[in-house]
PDB file of C-alpha atoms and ligand atoms in Angstrom:
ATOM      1  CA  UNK A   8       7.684  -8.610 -18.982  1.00 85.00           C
ATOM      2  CA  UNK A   9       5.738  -7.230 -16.105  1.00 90.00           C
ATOM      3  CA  UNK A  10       3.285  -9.547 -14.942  1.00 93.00           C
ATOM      4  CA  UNK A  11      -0.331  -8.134 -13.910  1.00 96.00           C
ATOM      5  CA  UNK A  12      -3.201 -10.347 -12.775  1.00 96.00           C
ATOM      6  CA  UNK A  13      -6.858  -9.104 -12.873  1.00 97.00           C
ATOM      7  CA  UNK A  14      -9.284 -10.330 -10.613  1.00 97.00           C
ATOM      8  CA  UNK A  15     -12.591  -8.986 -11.619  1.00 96.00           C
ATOM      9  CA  UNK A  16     -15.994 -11.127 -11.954  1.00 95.00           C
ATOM     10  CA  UNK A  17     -17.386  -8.815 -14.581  1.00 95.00           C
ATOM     11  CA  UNK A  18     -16.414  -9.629 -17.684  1.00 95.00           C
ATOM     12  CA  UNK A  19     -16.921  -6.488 -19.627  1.00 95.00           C
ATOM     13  CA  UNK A  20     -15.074  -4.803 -17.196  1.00 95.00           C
ATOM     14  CA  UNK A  21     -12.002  -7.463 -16.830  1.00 96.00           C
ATOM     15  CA  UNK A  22     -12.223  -7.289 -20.667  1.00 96.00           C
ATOM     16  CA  UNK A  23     -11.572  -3.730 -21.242  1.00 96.00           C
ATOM     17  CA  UNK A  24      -8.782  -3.143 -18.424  1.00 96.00           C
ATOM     18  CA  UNK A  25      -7.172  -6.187 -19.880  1.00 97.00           C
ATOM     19  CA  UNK A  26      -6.996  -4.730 -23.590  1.00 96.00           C
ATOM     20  CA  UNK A  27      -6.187  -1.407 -21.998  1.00 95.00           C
ATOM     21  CA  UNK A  28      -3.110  -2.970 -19.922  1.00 96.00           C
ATOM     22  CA  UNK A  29      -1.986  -5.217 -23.192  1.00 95.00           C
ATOM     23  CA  UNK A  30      -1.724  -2.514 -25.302  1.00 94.00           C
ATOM     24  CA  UNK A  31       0.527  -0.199 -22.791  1.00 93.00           C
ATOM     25  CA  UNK A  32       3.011  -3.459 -22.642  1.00 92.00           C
ATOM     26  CA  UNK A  33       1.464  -5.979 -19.575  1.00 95.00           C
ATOM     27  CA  UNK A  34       1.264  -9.181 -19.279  1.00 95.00           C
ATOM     28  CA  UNK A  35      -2.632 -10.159 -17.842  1.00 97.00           C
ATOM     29  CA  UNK A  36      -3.817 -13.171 -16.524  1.00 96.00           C
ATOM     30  CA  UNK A  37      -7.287 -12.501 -15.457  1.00 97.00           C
ATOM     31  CA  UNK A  38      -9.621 -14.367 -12.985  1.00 96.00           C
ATOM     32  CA  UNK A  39     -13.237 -13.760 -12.466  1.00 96.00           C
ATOM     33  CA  UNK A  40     -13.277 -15.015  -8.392  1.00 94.00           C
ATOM     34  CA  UNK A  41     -10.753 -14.967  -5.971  1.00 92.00           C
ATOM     35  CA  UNK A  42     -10.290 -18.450  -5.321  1.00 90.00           C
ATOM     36  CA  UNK A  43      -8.714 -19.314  -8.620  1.00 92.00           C
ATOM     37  CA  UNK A  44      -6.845 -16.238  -8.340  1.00 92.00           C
ATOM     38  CA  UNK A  45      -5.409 -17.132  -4.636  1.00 88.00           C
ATOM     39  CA  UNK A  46      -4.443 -20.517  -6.333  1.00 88.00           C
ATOM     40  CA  UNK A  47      -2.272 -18.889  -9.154  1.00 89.00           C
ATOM     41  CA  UNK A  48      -0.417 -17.178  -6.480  1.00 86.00           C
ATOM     42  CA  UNK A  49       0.705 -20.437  -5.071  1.00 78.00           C
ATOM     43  CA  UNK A  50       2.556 -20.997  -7.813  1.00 81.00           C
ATOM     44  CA  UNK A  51       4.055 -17.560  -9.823  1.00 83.00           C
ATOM     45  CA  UNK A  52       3.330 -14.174  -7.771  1.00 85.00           C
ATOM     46  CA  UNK A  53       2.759 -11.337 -10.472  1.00 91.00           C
ATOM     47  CA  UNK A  54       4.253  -7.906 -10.034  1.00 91.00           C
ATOM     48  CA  UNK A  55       1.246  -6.519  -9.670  1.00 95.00           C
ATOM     49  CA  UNK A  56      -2.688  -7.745  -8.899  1.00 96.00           C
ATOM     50  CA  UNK A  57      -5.863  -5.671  -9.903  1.00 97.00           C
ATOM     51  CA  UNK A  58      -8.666  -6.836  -7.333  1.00 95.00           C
ATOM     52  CA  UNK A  59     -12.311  -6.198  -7.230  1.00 94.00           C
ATOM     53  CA  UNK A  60     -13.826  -6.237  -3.893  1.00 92.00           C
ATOM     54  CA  UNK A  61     -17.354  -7.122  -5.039  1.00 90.00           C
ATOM     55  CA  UNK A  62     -16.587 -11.163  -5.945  1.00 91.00           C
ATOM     56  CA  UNK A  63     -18.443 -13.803  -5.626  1.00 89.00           C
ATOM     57  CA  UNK A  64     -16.884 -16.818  -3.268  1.00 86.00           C
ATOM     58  CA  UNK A  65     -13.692 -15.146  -1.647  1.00 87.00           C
ATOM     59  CA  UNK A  66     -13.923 -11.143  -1.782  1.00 88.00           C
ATOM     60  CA  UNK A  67     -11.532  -8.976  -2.133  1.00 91.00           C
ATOM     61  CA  UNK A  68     -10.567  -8.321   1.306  1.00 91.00           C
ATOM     62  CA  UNK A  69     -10.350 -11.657   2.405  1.00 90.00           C
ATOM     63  CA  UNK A  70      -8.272 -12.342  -1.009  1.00 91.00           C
ATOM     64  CA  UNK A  71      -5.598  -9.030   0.086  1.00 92.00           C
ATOM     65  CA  UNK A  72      -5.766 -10.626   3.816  1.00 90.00           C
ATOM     66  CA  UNK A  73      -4.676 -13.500   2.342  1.00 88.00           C
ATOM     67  CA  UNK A  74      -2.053 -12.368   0.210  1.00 88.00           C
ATOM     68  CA  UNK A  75      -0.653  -9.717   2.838  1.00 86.00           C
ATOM     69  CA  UNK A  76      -0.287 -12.647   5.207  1.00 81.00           C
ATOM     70  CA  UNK A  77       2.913 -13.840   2.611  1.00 77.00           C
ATOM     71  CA  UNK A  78       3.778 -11.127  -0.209  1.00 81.00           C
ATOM     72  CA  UNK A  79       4.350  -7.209  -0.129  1.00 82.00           C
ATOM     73  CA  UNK A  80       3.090  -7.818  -4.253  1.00 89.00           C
ATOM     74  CA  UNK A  81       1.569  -4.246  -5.120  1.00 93.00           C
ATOM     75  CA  UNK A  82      -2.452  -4.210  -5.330  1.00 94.00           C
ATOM     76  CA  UNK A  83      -5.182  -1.956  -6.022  1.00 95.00           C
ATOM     77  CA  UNK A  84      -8.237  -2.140  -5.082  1.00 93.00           C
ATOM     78  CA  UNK A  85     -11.539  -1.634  -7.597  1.00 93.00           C
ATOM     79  CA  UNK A  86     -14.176   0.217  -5.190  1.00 88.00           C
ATOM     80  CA  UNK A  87     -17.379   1.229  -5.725  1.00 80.00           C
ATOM     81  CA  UNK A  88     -17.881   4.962  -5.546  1.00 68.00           C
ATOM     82  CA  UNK A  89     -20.498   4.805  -2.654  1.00 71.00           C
ATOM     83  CA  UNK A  90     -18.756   2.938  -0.143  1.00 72.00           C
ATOM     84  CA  UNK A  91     -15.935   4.927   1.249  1.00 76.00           C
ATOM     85  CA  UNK A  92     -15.872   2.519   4.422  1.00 81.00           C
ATOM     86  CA  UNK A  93     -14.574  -0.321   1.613  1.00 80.00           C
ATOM     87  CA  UNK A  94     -11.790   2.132   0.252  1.00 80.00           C
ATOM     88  CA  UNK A  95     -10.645   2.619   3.901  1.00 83.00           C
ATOM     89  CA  UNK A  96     -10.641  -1.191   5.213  1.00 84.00           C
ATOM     90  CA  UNK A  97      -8.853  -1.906   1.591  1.00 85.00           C
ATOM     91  CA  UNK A  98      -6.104   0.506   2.569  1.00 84.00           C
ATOM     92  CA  UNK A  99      -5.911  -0.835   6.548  1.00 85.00           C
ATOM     93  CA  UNK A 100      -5.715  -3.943   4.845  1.00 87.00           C
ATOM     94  CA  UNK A 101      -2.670  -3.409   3.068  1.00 88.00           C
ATOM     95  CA  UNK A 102      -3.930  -2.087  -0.617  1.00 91.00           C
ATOM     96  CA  UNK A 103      -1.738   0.371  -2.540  1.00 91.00           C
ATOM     97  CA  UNK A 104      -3.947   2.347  -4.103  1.00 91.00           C
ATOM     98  CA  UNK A 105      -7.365   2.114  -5.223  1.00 90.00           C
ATOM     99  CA  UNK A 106      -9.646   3.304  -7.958  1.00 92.00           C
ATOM    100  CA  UNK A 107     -13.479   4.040  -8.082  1.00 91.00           C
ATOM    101  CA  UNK A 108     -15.899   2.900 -10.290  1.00 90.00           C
ATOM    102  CA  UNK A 109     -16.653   3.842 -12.722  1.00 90.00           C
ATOM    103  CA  UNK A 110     -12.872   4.692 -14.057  1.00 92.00           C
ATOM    104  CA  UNK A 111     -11.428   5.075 -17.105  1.00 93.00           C
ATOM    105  CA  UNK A 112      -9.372   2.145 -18.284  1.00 94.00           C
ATOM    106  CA  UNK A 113      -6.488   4.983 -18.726  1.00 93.00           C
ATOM    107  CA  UNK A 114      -6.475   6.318 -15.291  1.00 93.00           C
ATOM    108  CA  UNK A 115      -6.194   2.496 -14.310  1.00 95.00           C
ATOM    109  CA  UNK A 116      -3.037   2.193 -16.373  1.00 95.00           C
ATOM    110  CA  UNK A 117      -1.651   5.367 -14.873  1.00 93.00           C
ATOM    111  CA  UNK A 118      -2.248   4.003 -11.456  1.00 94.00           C
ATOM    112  CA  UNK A 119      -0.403   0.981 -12.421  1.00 95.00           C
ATOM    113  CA  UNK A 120       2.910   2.973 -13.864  1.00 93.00           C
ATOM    114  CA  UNK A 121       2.833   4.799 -10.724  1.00 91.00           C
ATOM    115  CA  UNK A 122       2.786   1.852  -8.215  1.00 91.00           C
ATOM    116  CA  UNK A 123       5.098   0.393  -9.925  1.00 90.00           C
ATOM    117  CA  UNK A 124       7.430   2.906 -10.087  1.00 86.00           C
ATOM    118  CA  UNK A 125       7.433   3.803  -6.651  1.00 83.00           C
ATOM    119  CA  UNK A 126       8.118  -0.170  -5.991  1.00 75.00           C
ATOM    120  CA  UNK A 127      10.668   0.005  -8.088  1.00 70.00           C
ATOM    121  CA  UNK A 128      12.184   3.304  -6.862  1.00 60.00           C
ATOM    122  CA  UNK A 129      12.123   1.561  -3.275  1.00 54.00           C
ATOM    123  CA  UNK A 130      14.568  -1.070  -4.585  1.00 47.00           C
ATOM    124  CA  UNK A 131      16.723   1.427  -6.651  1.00 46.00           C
ATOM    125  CA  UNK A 132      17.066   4.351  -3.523  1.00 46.00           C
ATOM    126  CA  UNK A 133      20.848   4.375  -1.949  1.00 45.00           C
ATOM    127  CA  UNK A 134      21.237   2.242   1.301  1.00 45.00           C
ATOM    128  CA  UNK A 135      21.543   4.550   4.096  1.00 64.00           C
ATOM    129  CA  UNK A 136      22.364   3.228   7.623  1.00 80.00           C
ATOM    130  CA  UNK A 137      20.806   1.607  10.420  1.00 86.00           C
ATOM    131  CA  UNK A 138      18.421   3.725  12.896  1.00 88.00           C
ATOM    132  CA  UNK A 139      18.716   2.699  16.139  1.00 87.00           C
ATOM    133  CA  UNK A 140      16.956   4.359  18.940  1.00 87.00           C
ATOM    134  CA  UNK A 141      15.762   3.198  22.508  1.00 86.00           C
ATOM    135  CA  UNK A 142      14.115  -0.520  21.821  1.00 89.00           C
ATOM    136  CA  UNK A 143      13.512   0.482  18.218  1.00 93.00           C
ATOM    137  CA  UNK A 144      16.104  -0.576  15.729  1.00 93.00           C
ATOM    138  CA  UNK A 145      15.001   0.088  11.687  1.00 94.00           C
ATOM    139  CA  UNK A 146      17.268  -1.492   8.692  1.00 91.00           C
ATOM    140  CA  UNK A 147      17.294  -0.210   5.166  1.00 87.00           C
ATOM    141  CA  UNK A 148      19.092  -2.419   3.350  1.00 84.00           C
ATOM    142  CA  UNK A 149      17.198  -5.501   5.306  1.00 88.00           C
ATOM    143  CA  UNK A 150      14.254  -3.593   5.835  1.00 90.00           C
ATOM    144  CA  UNK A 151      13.759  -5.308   8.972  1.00 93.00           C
ATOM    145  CA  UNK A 152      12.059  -3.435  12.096  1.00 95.00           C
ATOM    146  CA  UNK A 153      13.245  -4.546  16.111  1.00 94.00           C
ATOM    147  CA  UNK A 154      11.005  -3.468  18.863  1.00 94.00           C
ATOM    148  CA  UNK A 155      12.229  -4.661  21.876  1.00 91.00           C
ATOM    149  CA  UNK A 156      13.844  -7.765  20.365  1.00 91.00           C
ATOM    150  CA  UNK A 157      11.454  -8.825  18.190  1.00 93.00           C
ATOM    151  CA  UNK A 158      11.116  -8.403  14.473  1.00 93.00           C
ATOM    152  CA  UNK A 159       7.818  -6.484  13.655  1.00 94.00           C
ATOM    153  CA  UNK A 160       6.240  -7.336   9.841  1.00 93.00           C
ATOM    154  CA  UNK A 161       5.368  -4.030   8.004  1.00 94.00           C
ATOM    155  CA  UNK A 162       4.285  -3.530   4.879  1.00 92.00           C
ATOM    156  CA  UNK A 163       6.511  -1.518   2.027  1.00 91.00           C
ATOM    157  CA  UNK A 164       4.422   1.597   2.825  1.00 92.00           C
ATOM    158  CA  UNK A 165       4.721   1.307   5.992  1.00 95.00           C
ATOM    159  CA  UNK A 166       7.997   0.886   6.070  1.00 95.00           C
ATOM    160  CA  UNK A 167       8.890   3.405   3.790  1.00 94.00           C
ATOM    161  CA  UNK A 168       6.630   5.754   6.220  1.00 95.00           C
ATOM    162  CA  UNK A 169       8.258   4.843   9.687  1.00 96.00           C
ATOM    163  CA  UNK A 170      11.881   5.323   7.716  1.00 94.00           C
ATOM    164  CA  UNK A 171      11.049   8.421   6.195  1.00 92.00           C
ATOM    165  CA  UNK A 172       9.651   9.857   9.647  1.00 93.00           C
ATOM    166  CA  UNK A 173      12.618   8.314  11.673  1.00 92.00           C
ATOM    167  CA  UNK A 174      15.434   9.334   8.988  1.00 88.00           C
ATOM    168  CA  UNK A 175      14.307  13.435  10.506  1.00 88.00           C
ATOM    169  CA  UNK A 176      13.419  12.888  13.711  1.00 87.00           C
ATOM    170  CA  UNK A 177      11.624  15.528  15.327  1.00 89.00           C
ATOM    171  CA  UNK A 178      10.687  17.204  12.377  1.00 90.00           C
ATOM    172  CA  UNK A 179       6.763  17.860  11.745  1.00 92.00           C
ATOM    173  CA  UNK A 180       5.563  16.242   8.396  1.00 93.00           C
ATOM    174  CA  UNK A 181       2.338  16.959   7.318  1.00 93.00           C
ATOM    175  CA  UNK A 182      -0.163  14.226   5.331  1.00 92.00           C
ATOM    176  CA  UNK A 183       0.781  16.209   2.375  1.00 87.00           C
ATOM    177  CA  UNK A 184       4.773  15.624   2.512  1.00 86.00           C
ATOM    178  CA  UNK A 185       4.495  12.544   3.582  1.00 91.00           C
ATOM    179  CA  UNK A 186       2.421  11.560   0.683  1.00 88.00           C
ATOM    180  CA  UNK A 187       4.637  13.364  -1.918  1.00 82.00           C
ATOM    181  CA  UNK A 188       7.934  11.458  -0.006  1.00 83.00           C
ATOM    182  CA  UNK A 189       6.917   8.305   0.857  1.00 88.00           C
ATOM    183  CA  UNK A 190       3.940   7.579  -2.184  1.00 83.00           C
ATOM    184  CA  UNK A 191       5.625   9.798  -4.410  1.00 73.00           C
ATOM    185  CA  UNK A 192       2.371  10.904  -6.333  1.00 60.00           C
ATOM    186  CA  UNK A 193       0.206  12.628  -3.945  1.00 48.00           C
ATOM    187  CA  UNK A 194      -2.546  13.946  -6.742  1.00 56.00           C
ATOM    188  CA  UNK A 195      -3.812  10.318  -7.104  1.00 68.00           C
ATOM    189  CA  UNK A 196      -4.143   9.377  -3.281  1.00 76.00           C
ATOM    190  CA  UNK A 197      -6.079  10.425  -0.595  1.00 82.00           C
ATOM    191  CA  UNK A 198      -4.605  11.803   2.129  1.00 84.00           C
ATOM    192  CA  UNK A 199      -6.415   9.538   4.982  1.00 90.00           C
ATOM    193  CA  UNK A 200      -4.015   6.807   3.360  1.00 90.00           C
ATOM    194  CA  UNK A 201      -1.331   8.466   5.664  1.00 94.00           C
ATOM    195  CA  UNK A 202      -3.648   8.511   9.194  1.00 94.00           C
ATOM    196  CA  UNK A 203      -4.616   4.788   8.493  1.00 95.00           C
ATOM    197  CA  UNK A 204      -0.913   3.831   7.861  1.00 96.00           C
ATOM    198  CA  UNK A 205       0.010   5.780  11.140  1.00 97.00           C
ATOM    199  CA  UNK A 206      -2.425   4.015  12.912  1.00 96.00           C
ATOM    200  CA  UNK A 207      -1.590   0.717  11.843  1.00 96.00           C
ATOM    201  CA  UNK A 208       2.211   1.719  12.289  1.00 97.00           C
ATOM    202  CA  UNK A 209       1.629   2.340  16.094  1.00 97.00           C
ATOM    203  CA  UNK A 210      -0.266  -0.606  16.895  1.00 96.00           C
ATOM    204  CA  UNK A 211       2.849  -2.181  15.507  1.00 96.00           C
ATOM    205  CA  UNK A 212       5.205  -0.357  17.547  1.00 95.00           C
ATOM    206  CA  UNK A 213       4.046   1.236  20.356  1.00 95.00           C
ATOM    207  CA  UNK A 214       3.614   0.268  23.392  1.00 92.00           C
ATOM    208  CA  UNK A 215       0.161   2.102  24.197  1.00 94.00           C
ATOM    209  CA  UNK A 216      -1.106   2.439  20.288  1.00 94.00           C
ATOM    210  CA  UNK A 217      -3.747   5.436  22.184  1.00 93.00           C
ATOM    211  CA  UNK A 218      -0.776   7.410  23.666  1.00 94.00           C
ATOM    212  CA  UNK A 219       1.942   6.998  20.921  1.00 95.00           C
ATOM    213  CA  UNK A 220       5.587   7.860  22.020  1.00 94.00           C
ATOM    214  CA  UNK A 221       7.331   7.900  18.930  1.00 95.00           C
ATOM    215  CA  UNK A 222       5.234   8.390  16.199  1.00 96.00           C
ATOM    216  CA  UNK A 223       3.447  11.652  17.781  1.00 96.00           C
ATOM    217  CA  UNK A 224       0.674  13.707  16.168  1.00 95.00           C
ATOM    218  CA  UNK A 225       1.382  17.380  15.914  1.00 92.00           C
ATOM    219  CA  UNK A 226      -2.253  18.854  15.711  1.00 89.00           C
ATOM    220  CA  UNK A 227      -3.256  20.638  12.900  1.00 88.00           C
ATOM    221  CA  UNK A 228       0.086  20.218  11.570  1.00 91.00           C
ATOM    222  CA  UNK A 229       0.842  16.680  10.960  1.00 94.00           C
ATOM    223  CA  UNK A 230       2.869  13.938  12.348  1.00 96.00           C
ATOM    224  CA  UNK A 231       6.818  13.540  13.749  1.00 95.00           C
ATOM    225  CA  UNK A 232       9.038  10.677  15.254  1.00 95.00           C
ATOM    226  CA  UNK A 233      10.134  11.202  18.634  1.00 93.00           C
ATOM    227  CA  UNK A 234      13.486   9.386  19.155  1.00 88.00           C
TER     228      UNK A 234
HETATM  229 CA1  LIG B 309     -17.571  -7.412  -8.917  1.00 76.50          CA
END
């Protein structure tokens, strides 16, 4: 059964997106602060985590820091619908997806099905072959990334994104495609998701992140990999 943990310190809120998430076949463990929640993780990951940013003790982002530092486990963020800065530094941070409050506990679910579907599409797509180019090496089936002999830690997404964009090199993508490819359900996301990934992606592997060789920004259209 698919294991989903709520961290949430309001209790009619945790309540409902519990019942909600029961009743369309989850498993929830809920927590009301993110301490307790950081300590279940020590012993059984769940498949998925549900995390408030507003919590009292350990927030949210120091909570996804936390778990980002150890497990790709899919989250999404709870945001309040004022502070787009927080829905921005989630994302940067390593969050899946997010929803705004106030939300309908059914949109939540969908969000859920659809993260975990494209998790689970990641594991089922065919293994294609290594991409090696210059001091950049990128493995499918190990989904490992080599710059210059080192390994580089991504993300899934951002992995998924570097692959996608170095599978057709030289081809322009915009934030659209990418998010249609490489999220898979680009209705539900906002297309800055793509910019902040890029960014993140080439302070990972460029040399100069502010004059990007391989991941190149076609203005007004989008973005490429240069090989
Ligand atoms: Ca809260």
């Amino acid at each position: 059964m698919t294991q989903i943990v709520v961290v949430e310190d309001e209790p009619s809120i945790s309540e409902v997106v519990s019942l909600y998430l029961n009743r369309a076949g989850f498993e929830v463990s809920t927590f009301s602060d993110g301490l307790s929640a950081f300590d279940s993780f020590s012993k059984k990951l769940p498949d998925l985590v549900i995390l408030d940013v507003m919590l009292p003790g350990m927030d949210g982002f120091s909570l996804i820091r936390s778990i980002r530092d150890r497990s790709d486990v899919p989250v999404i963020l709870l945001t309040s619908r004022r502070e787009e800065s927080d829905r921005i530094a989630g994302l940067e941070l390593g969050a899946d997806d997010y929803v705004v409050k106030p939300f309908s506990p059914q949109e939540l679910v969908s969000r859920v099905r659809a993260v975990l579907r494209r998790t689970q599409t990641k594991l089922e797509s065919p293994i294609q072959g290594i991409i090696q180019t210059g001091n950049l090496s990128i493995n499918p089936q190990t989904r490992e990334v080599i710059v210059n002999g080192s390994e580089i830690l991504l993300t899934a997404k951002e992995f998924d994104l570097l692959y996608h964009l170095a599978a057709h090199p030289r081809q322009v993508f915009s934030r659209d495609q990418l998010l249609e490819s490489v999220w898979g359900l680009h209705d539900f996301i906002d297309p800055s998701t793509v910019t902040v990934h890029i960014r993140r992606l080439r302070e990972k592997i460029e040399k100069d992140p502010t004059s990007p060789m391989r991941l190149v920004t076609t203005w007004g259209v989008g973005y490429k990999f240069e090989p």
